[in-house]
Short mmCIF file of C-alpha atoms in Angstrom, two decimals:
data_model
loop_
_atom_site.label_atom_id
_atom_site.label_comp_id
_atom_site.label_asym_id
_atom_site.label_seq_id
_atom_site.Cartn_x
_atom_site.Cartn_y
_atom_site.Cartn_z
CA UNK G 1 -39.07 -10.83 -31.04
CA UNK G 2 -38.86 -14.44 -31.94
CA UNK G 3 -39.30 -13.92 -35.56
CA UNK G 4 -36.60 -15.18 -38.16
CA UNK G 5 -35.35 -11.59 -39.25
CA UNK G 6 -32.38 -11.85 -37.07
CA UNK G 7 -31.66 -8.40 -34.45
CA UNK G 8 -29.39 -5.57 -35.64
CA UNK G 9 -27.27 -7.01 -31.97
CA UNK G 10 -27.34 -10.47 -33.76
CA UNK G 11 -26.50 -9.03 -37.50
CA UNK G 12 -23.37 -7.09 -35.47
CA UNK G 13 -22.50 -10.46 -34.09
CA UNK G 14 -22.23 -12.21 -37.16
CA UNK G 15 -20.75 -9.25 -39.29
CA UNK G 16 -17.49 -8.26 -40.10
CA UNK G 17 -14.84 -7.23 -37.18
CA UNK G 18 -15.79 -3.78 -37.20
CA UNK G 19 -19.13 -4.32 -36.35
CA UNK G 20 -18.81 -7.22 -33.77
CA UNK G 21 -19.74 -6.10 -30.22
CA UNK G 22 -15.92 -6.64 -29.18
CA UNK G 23 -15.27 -3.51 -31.36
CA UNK G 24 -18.21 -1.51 -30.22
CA UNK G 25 -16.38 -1.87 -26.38
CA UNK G 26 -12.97 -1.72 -27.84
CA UNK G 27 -13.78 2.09 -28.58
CA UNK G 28 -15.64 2.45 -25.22
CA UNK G 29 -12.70 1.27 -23.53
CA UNK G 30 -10.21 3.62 -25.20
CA UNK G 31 -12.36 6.17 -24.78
CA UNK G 32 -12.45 5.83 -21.14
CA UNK G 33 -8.90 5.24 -20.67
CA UNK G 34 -8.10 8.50 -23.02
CA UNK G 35 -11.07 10.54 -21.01
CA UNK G 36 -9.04 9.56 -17.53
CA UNK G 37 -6.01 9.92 -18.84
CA UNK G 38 -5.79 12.89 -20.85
CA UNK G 39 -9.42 14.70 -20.20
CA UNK G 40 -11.91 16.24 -22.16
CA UNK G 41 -9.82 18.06 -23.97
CA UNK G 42 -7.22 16.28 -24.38
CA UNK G 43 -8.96 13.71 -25.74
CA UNK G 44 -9.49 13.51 -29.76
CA UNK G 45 -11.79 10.82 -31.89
CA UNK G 46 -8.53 9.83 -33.92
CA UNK G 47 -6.53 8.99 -30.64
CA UNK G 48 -9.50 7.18 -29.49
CA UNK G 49 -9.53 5.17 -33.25
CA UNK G 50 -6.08 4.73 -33.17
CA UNK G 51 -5.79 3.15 -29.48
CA UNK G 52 -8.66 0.74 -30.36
CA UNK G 53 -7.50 -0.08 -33.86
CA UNK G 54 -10.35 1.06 -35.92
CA UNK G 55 -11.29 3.93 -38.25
CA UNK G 56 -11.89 6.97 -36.61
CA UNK G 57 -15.35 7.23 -39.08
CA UNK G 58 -15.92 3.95 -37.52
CA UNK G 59 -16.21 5.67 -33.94
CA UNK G 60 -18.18 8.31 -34.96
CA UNK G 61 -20.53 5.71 -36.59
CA UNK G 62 -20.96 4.40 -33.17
CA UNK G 63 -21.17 7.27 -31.02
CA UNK G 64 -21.47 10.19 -32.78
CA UNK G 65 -19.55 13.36 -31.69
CA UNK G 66 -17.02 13.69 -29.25
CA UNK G 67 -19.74 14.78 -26.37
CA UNK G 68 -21.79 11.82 -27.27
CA UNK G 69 -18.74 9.71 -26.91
CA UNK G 70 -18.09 10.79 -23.34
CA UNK G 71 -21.25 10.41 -22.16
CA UNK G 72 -21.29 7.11 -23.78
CA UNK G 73 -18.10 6.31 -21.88
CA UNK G 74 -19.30 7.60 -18.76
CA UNK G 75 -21.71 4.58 -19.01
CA UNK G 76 -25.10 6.67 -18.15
CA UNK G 77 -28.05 4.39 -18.48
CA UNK G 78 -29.66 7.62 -19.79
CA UNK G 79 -28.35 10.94 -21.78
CA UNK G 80 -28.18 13.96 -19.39
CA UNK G 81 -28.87 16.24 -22.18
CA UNK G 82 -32.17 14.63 -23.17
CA UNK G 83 -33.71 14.48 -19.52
CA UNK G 84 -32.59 18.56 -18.44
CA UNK G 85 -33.87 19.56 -22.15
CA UNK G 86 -37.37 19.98 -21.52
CA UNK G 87 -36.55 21.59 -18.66
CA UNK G 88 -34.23 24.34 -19.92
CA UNK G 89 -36.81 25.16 -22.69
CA UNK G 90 -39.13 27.32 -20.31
CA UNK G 91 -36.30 29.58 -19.74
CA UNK G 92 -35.18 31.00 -16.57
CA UNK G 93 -38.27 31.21 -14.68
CA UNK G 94 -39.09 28.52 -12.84
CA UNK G 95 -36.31 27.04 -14.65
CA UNK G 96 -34.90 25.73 -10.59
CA UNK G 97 -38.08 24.00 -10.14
CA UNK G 98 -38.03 21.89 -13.47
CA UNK G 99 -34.56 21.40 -13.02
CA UNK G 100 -34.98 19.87 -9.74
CA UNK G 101 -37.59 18.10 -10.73
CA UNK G 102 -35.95 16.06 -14.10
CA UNK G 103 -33.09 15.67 -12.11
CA UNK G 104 -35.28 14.00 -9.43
CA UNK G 105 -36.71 11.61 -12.63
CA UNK G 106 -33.33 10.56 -12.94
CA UNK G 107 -31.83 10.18 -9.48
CA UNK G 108 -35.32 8.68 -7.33
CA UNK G 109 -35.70 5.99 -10.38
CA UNK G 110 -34.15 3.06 -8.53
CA UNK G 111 -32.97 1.32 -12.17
CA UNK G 112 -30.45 4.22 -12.64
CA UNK G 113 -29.82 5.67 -9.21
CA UNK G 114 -26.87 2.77 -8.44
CA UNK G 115 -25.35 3.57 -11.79
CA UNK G 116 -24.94 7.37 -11.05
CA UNK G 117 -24.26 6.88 -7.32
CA UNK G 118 -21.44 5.08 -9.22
CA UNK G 119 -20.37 7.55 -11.64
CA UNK G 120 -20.15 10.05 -9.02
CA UNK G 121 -18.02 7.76 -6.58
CA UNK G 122 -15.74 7.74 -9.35
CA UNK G 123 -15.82 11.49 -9.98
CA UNK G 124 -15.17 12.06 -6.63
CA UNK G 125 -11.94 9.62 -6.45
CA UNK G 126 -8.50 11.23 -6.84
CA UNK G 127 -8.09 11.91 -10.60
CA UNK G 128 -11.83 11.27 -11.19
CA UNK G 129 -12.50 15.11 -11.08
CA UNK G 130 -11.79 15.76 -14.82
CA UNK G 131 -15.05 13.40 -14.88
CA UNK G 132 -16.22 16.70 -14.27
CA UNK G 133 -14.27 19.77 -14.74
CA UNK G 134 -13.34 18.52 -18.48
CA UNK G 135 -16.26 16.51 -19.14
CA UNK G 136 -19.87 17.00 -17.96
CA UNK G 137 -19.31 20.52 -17.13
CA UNK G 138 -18.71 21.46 -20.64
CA UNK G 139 -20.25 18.76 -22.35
CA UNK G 140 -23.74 19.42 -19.87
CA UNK G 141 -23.66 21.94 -17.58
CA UNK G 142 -22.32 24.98 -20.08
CA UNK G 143 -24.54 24.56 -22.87
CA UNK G 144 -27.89 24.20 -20.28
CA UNK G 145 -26.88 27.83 -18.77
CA UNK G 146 -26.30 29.19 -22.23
CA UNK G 147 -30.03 27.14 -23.36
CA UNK G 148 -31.25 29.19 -20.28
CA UNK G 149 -30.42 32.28 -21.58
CA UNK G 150 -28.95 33.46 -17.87
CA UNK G 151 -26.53 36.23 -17.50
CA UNK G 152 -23.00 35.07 -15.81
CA UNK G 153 -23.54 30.82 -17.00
CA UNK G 154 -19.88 30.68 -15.97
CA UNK G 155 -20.54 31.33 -12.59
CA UNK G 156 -24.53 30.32 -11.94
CA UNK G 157 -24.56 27.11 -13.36
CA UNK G 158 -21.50 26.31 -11.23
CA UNK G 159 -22.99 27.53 -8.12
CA UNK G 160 -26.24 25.19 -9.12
CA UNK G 161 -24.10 22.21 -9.42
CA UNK G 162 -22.32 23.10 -5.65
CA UNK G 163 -25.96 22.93 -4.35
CA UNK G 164 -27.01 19.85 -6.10
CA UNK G 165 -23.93 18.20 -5.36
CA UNK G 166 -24.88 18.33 -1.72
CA UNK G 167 -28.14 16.83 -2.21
CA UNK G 168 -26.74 14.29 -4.37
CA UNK G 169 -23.92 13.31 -1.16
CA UNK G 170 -27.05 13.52 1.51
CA UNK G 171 -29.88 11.92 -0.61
CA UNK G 172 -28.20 8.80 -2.44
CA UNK G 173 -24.42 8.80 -1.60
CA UNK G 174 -24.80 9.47 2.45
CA UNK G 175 -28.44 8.55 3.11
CA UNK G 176 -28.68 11.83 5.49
CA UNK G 177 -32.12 11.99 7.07
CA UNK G 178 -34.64 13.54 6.29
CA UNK G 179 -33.35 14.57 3.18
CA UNK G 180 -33.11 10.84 2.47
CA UNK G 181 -36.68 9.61 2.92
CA UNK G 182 -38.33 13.73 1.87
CA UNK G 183 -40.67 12.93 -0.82
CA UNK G 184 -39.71 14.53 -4.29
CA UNK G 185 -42.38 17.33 -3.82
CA UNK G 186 -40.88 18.40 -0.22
CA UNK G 187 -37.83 18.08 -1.57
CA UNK G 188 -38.69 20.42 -5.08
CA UNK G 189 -40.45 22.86 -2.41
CA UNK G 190 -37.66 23.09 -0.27
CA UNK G 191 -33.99 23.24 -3.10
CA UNK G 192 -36.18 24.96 -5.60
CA UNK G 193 -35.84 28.89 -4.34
CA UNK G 194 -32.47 28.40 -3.49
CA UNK G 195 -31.42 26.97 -7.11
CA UNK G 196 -33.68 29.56 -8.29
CA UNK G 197 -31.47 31.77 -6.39
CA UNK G 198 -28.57 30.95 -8.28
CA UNK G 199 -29.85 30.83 -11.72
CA UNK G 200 -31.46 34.30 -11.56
CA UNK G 201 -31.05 36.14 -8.17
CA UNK G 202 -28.88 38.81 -6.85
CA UNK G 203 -25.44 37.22 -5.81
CA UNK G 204 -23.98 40.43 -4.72
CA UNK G 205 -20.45 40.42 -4.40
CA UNK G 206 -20.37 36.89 -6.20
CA UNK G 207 -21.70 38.21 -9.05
CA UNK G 208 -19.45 41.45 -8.78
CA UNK G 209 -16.31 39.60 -8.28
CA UNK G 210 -16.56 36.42 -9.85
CA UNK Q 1 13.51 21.37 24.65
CA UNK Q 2 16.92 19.55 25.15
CA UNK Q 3 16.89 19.53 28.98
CA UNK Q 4 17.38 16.56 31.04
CA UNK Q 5 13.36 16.47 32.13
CA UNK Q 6 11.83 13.54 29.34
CA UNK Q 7 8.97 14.87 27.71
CA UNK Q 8 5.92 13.47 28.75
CA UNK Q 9 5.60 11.43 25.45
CA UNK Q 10 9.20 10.26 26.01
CA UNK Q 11 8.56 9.08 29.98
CA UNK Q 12 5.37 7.05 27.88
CA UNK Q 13 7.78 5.62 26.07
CA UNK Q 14 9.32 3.75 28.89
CA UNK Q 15 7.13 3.36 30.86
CA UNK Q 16 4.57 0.52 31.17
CA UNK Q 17 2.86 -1.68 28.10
CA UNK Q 18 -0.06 0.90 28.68
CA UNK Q 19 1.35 3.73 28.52
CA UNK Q 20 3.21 3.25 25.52
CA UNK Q 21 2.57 4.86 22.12
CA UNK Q 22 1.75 1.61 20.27
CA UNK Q 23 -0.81 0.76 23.05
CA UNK Q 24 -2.77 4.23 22.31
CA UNK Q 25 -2.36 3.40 18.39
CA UNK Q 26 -3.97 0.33 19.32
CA UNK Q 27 -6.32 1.95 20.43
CA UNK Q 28 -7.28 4.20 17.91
CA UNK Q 29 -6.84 1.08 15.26
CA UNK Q 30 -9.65 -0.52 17.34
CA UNK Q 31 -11.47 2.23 17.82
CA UNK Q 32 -11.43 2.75 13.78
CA UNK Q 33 -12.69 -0.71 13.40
CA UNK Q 34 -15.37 -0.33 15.51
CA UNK Q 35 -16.64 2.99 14.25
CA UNK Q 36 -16.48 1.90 10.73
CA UNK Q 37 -18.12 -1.80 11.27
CA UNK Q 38 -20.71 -1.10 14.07
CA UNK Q 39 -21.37 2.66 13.40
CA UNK Q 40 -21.09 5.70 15.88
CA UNK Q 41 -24.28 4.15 18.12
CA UNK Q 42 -23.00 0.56 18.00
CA UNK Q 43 -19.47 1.21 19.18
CA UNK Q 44 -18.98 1.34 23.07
CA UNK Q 45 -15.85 2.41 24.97
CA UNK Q 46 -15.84 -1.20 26.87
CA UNK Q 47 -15.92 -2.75 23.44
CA UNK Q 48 -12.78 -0.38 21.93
CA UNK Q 49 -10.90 -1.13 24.78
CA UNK Q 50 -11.61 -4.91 24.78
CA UNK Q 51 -10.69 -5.51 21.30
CA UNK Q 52 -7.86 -3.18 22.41
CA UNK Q 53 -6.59 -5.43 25.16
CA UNK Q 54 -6.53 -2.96 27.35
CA UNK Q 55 -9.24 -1.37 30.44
CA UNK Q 56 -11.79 1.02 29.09
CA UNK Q 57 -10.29 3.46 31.94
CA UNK Q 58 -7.22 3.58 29.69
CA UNK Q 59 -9.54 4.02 26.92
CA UNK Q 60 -11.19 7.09 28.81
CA UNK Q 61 -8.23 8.37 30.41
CA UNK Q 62 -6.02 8.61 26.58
CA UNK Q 63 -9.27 9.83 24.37
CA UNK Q 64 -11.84 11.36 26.58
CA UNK Q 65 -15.80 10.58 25.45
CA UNK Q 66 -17.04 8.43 22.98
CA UNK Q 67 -17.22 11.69 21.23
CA UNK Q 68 -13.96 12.58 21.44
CA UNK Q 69 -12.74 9.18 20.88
CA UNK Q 70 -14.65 9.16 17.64
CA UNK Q 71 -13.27 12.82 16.30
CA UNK Q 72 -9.39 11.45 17.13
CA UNK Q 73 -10.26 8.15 14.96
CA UNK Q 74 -10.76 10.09 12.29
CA UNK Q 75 -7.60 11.83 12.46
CA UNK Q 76 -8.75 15.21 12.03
CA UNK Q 77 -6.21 17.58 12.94
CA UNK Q 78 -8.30 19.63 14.51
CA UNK Q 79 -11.37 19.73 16.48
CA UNK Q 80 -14.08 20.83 14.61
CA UNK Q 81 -16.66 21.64 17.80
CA UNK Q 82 -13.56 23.86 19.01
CA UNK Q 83 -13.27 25.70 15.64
CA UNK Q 84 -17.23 25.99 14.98
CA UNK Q 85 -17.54 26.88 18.76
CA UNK Q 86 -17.01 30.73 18.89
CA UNK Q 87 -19.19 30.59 15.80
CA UNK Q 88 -22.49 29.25 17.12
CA UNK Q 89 -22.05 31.78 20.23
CA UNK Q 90 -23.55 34.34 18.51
CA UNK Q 91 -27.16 32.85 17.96
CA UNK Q 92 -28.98 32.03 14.98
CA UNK Q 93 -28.50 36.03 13.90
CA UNK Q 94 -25.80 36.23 11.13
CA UNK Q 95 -24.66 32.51 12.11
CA UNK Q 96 -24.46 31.76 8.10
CA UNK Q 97 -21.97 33.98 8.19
CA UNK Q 98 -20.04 33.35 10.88
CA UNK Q 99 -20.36 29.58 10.23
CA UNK Q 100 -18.81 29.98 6.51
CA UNK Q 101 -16.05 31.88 7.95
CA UNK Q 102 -14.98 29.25 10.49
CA UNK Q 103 -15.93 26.41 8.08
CA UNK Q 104 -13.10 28.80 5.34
CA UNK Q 105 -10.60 29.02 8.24
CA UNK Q 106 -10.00 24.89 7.95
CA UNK Q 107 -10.47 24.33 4.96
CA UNK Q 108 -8.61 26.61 2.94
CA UNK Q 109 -5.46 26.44 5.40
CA UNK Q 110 -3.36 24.52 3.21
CA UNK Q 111 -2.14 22.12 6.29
CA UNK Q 112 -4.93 21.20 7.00
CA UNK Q 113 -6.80 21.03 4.32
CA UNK Q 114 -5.73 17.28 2.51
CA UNK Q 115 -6.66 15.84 6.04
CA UNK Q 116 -10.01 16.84 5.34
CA UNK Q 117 -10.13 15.94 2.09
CA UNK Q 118 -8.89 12.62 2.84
CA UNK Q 119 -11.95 12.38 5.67
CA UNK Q 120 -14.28 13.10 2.89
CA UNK Q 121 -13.43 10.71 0.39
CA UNK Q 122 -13.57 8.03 2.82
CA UNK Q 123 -17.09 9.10 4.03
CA UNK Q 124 -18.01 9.14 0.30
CA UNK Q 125 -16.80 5.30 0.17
CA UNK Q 126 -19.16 2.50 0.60
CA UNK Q 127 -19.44 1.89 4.22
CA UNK Q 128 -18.14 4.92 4.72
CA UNK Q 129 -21.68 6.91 5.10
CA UNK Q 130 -21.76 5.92 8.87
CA UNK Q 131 -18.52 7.93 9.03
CA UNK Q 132 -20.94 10.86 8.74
CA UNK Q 133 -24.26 9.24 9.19
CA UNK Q 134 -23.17 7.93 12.96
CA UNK Q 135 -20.48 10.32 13.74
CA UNK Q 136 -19.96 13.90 12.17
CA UNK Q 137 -24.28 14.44 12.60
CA UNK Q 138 -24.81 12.96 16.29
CA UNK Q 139 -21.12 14.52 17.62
CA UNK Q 140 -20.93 17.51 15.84
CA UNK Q 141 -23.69 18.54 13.39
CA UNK Q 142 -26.59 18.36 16.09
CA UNK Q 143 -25.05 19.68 19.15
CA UNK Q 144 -24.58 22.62 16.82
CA UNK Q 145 -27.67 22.77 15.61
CA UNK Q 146 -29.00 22.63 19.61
CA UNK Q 147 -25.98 25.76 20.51
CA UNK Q 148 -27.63 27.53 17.97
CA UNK Q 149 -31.07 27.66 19.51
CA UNK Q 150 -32.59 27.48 15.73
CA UNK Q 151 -36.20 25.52 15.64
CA UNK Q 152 -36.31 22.16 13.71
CA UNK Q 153 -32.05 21.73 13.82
CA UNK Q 154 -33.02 18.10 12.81
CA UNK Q 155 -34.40 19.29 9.27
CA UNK Q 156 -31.85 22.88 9.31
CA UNK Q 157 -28.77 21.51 10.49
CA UNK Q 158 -28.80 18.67 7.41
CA UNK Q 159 -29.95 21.11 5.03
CA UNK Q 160 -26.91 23.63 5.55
CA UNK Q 161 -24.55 20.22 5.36
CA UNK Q 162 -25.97 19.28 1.72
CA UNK Q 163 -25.27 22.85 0.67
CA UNK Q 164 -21.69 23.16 2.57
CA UNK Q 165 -21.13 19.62 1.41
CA UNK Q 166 -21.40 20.72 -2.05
CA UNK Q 167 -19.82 23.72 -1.69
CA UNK Q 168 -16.52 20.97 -0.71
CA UNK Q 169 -16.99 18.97 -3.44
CA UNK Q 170 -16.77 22.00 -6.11
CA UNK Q 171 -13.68 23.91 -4.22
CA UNK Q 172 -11.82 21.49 -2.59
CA UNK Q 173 -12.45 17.76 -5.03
CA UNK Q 174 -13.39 18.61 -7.84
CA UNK Q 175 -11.72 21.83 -8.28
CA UNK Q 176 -14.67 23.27 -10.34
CA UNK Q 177 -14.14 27.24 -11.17
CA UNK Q 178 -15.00 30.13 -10.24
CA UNK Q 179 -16.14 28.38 -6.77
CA UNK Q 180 -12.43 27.05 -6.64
CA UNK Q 181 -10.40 29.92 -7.03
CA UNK Q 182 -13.03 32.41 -5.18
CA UNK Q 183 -11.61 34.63 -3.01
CA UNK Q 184 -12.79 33.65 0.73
CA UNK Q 185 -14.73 37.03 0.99
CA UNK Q 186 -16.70 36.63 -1.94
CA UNK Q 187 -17.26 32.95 -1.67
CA UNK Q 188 -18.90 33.92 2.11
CA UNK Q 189 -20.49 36.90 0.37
CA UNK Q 190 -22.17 34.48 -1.91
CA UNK Q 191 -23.01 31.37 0.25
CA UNK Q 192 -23.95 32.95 3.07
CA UNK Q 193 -27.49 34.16 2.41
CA UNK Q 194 -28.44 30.45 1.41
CA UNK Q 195 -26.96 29.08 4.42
CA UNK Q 196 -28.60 31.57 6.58
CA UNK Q 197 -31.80 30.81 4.76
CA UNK Q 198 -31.72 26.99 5.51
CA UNK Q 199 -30.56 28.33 9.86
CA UNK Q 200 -33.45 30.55 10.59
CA UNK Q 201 -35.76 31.00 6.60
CA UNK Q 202 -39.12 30.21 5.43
CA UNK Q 203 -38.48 26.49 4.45
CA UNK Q 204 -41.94 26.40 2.92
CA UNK Q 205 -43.37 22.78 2.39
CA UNK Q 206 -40.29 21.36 3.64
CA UNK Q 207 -40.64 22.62 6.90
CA UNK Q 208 -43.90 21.44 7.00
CA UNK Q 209 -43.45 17.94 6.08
CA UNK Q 210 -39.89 17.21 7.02
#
């Protein structure tokens, strides 16, 4: 790392404007605002450009699609999609176990908890919900029901989400004992049937209705 | 209402320095303080009432326990343990149930309901944990769990809060459809089994361990 071939970081910093970090967060900072402000949905790649006075082939450069560019904004150390992938491959059997268990990767790793305890804080502010509703649930949580191959994604994966929403408040946000100190494998054995549940059992009138 | 007896509240307002309404907001304001700095455990009556300027009789005589005390701080405008009461009556038999119901009947009543939300996104604050941590578990959570007669309410009881807290976040928060919009019957028709199955199910491993 101390060789003479300078770092692509250290090329940006010396290159042309649209290449200089200050760009790079520019976009991120539009983004965010525009995500806030106007959603998911509301938000387009040439708005995003256009507020932080750049090409919109310039943003794409950086972050790729539009779901890449939420996420990005979002400010996860680590891409959702990549950690629940594995996971969704088996299909649905099991699938609440190895669900539970990369999302327990993610969450028990002390070098990202605090940034997704923050995320989530933020989701959970007034306003912050379209975090949710108009980002990660169609940016995450759709296409891993429809990688599942599960009948009714519209309605299971939300019910999995209500369930690990809870743990999330009583593991990391509330520090509720014992579900605070269970070890991961107490905790796996005791969510997994119930998520389980959701993904692939009976919800009777739920199901019916919903 | 417009005979010539004063209200009760209106005789408090002229009568003496204790009796008076800003003396029981005082109170209350002190009582907050303490509950949010020291915790549920850490706060006493004699301590509310000092930083109060007042005699913890008063204290006692306005707000009841240290549990009560604690429930009006938060401003809830109801009592949960009198709403949840009737509820746990019945035993551990159908209690999911009957819990979901009662736990509907506050929630979704539309005057009551931003109070509650309110509550929650305090407790979701930082600091704000002991909110639930020192108060809602020790004053409400456990003395259900112990009118319920289930066995291990210390692992149960915390288990059907990480579900019903979820269950919050997606309805009442976030607004996250279908579990938004459900109609109460079917939302009860497809939480209750899970709740019942954290009351009085086969918790594997994590009734083992816990």
């Amino acid at each position: 790392m101390s060789s003479t071939t300078p770092s692509p970081a250290a090329s940006a910093r010396r290159g042309r404007r649209p290449g200089a970090p200050d760009t790079r967060a520019a976009i991120l900072e539009s983004a965010r605002s525009a995500f806030a402000g106007k959603g998911f949905a509301g938000t387009t790649i040439r708005g995003v450009a256009a507020a932080a006075g750049v090409d919109a082939a310039l943003v794409h450069h950086y972050f790729g699609t539009k779901d890449d560019l939420f996420l990005a904004a979002m400010e996860l150390p680590v891409d959702p999609r990549q950690v629940i992938g594995p996971a969704l491959a088996g299909g649905p059997d099991g699938a609440g176990e190895r669900l539970l268990r990369a999302f327990l990767s993610l969450w028990d790793d002390p070098e990202i908890s605090p940034s997704l305890v923050g995320v989530v804080r933020s989701a959970l502010q007034p306003g912050g919900e379209r975090l949710m509703t108009q980002g990660f649930v169609p940016v995450v949580l759709m296409p891993a029901g429809a990688a599942l191959g599960i009948d009714r994604p519209d309605l299971r994966m939300p019910l999995v989400i209500s369930q690990v929403a809870g743990l999330i408040l009583a593991r990391y946000l509330i520090g509720l004992e014992p579900i605070a100190s269970m070890p991961a494998d107490t905790l796996v054995a005791t969510y997994a049937p119930v998520i389980q549940h959701y993904l692939t059992g009976d919800l009777g009138a739920g199901l019916r209705e919903g």
